[in-house]
Tab-separated table of C-alpha atoms and ligand atoms in Angstrom:
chain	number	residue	atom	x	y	z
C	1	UNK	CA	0.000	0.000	0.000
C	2	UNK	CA	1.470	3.779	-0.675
C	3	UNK	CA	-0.353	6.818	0.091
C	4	UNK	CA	0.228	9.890	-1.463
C	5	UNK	CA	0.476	13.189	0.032
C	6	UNK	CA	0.023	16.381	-1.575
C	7	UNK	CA	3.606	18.655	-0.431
C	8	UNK	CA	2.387	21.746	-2.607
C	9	UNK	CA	2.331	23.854	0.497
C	10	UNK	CA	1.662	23.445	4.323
C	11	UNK	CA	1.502	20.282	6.608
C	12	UNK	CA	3.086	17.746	4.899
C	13	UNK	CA	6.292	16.816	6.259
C	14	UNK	CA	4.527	15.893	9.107
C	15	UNK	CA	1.724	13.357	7.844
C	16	UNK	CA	4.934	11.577	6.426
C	17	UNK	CA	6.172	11.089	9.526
C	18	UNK	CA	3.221	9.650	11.093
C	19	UNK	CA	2.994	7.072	7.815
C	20	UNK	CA	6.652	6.068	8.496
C	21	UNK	CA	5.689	5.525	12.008
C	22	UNK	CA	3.107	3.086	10.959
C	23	UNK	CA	5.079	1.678	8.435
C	24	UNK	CA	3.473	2.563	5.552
C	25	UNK	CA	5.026	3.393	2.077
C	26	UNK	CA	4.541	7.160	0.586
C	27	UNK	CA	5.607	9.778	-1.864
C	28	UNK	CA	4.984	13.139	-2.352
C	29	UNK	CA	2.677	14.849	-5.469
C	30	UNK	CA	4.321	18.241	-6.233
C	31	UNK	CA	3.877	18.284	-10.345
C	32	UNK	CA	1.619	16.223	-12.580
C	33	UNK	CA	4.298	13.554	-13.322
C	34	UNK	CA	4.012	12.498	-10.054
C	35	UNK	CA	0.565	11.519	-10.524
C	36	UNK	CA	2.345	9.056	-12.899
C	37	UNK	CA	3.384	6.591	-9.738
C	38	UNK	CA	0.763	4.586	-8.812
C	39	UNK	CA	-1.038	5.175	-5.094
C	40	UNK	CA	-3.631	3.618	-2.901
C	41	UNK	CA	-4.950	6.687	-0.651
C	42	UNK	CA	-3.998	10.409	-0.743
C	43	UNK	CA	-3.347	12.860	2.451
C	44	UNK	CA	-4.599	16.544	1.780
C	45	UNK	CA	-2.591	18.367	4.207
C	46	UNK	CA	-3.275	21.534	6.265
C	47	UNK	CA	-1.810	24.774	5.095
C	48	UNK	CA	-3.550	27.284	2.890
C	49	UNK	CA	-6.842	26.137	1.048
C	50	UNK	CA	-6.790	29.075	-1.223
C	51	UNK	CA	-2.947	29.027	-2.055
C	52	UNK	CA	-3.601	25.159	-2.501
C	53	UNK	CA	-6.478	25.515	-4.753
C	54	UNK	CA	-4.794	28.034	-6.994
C	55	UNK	CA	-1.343	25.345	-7.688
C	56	UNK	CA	-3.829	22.139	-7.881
C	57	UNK	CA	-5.097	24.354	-10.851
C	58	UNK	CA	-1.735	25.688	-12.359
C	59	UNK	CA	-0.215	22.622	-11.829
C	60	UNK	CA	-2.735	20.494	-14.007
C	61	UNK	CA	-3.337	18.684	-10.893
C	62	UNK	CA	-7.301	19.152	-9.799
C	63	UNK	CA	-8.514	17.621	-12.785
C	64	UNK	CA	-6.976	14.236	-12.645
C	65	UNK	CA	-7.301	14.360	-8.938
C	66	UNK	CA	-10.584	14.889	-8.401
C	67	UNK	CA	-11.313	11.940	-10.932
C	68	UNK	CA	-9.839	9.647	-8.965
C	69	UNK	CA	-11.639	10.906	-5.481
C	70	UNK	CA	-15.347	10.636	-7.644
C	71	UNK	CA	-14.245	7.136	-8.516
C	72	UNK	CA	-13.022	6.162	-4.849
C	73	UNK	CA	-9.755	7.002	-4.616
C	74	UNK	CA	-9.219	6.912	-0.451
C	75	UNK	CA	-8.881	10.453	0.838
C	76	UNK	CA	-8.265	12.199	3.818
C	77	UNK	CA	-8.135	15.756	4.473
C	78	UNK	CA	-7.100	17.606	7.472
C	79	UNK	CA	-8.090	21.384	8.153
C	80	UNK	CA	-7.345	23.239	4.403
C	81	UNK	CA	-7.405	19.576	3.159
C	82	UNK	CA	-10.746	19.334	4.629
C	83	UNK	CA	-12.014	22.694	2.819
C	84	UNK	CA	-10.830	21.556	-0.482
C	85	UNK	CA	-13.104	18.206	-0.703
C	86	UNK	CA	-16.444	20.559	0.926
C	87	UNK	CA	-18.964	20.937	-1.561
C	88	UNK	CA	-19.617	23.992	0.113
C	89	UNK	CA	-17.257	26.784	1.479
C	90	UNK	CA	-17.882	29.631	3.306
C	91	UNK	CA	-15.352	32.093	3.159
C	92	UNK	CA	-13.960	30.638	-0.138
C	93	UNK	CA	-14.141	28.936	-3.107
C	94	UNK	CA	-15.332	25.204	-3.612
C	95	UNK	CA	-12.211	23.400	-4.321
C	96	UNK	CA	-12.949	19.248	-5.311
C	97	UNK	CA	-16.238	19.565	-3.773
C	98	UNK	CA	-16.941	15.932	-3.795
C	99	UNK	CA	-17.628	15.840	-0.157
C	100	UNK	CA	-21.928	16.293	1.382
C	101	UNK	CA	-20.334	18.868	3.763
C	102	UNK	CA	-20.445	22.779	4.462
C	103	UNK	CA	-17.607	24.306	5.606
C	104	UNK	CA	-16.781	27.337	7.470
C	105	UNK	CA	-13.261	28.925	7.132
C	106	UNK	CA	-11.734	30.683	9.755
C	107	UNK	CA	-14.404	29.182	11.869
C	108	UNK	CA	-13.528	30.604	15.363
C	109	UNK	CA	-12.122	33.755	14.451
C	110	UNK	CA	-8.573	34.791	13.807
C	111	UNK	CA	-7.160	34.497	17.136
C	112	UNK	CA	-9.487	31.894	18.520
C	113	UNK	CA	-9.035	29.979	16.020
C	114	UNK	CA	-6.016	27.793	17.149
C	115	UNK	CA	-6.357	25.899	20.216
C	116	UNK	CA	-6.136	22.210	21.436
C	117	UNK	CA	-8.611	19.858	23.061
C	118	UNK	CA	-9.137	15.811	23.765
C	119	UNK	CA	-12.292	14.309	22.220
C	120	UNK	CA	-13.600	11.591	21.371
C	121	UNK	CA	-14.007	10.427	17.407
C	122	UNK	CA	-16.232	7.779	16.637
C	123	UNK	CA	-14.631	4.567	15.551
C	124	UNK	CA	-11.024	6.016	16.765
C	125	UNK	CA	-11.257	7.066	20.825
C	126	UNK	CA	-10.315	9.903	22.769
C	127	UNK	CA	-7.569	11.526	20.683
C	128	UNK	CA	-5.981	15.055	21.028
C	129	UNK	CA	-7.240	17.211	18.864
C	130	UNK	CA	-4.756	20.676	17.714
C	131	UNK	CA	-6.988	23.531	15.598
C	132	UNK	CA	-5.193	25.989	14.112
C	133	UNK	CA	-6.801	29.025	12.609
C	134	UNK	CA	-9.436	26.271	12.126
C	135	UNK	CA	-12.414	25.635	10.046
C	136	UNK	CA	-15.595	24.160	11.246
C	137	UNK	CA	-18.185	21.859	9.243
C	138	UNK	CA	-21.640	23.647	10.087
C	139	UNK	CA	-23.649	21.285	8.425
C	140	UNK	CA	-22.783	17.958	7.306
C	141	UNK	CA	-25.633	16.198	4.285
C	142	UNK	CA	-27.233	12.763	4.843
C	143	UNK	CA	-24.217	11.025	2.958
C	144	UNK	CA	-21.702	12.131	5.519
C	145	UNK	CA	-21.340	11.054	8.494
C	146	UNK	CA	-20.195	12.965	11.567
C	147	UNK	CA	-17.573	11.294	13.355
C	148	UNK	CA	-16.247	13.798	16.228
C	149	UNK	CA	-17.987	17.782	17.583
C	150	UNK	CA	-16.289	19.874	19.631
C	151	UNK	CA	-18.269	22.598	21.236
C	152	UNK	CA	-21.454	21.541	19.124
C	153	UNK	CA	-19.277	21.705	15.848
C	154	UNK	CA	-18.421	19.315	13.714
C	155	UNK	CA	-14.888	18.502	13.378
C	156	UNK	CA	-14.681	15.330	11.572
C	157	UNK	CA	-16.794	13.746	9.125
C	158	UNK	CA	-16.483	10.573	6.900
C	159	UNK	CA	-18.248	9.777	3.249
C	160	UNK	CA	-17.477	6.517	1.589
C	161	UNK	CA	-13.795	6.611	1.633
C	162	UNK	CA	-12.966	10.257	2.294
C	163	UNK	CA	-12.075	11.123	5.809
C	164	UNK	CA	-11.600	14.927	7.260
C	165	UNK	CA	-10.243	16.275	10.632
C	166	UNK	CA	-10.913	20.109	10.961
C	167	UNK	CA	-7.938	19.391	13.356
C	168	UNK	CA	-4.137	18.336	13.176
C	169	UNK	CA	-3.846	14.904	13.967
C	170	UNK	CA	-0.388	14.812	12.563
C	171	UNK	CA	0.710	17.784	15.029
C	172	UNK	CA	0.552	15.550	17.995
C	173	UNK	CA	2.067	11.590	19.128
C	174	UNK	CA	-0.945	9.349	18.541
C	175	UNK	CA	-1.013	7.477	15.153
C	176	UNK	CA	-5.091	6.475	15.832
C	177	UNK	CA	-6.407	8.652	13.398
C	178	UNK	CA	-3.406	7.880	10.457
C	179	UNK	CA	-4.028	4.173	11.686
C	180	UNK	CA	-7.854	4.894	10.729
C	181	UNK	CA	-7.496	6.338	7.776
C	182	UNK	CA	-4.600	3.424	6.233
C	183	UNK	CA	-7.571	0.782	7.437
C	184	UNK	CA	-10.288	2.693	5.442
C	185	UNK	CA	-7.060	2.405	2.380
C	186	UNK	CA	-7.322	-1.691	2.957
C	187	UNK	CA	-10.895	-2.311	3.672
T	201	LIG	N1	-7.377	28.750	7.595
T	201	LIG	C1	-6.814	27.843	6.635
T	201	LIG	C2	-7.595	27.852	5.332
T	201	LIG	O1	-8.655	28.377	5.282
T	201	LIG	C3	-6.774	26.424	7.162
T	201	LIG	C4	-5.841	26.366	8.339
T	201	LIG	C5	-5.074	25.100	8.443
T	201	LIG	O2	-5.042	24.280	7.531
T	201	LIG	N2	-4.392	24.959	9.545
T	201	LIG	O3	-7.155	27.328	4.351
């Protein structure tokens, strides 16, 4: 199994680290000739949903990517990586869209906005959760389902085989959500 993560900007150093942790293979997609290797599941990283909008476009990369997420490809996207699968975004611009969630950028305000909490998310356990200037899903469709709230919010949600965090799982020590997300890959 390799999983692909999307190093264009932001987060991404990190989620490799967590997949060497657990052992599984992955490379990064920075240019459409990556795209040429093939991949079981991709990572969506946190960072800048706008900046990482514009490059998927420049890059030639949204089009063949968001093929393979409507035909199944495994996905998980955590915080901007979350806003670009929402197939609606407040705040911004629909990005893949492929997701039955709407999104709120910037959720909790500027300066509220990054904080860090232990909750529970269904079919994972108590995990810490890390939110940084982080968005919220305020309303999640009848073919997602919600999988963690925090303060009445929705902060992780799950359709078919794409998985989002509003929150950093790969900013802190446990592998449970990773671990989740590489099952989803082989199930
Ligand atoms: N605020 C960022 C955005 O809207 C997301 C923040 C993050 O990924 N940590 O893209």
């Amino acid at each position: 199994m390799t999983v692909a993560i999307l190093a264009l900007q932001g987060a991404f150093i990190e989620h490799a680290a967590m997949l060497d942790r657990l052992g599984a293979a992955h490379f990064e997609i920075r240019q459409r000739r990556d795209l040429d290797r093939p991949f079981d599941g991709l990572i969506l990283p946190g960072g800048e949903s706008t900046t990482m909008r514009k490059l998927l476009h420049d890059l030639g990369l949204f089009q063949p990517l968001r093929e393979q997420i409507e035909s199944g490809l495994p996905v998980f996207g955590t915080c901007a990586g979350l806003i670009l699968l929402a197939q609606s975004v407040e705040g911004g611009a629909v990005c893949f869209g492929t997701m039955d969630i709407a999104v709120r950028r910037n959720a909790y305000g500027r300066q509220l906005g990054s904080f860090a909490t232990v909750d529970e998310m269904r079919g994972v356990g108590r995990i810490p959760m890390t939110f940084i200037r982080a968005p919220y899903i305020a309303a999640a469709g009848p073919k997602a389902e919600v999988l963690a709230e925090v303060d009445g919010h929705i902060v992780a949600a799950r359709q078919d085989k794409q998985l989002v965090t509003a929150f950093h799982p790969e900013l802190n020590d446990d592998l449970s959500v990773h671990r989740y997300f590489l099952n989803m890959i082989q199930t």
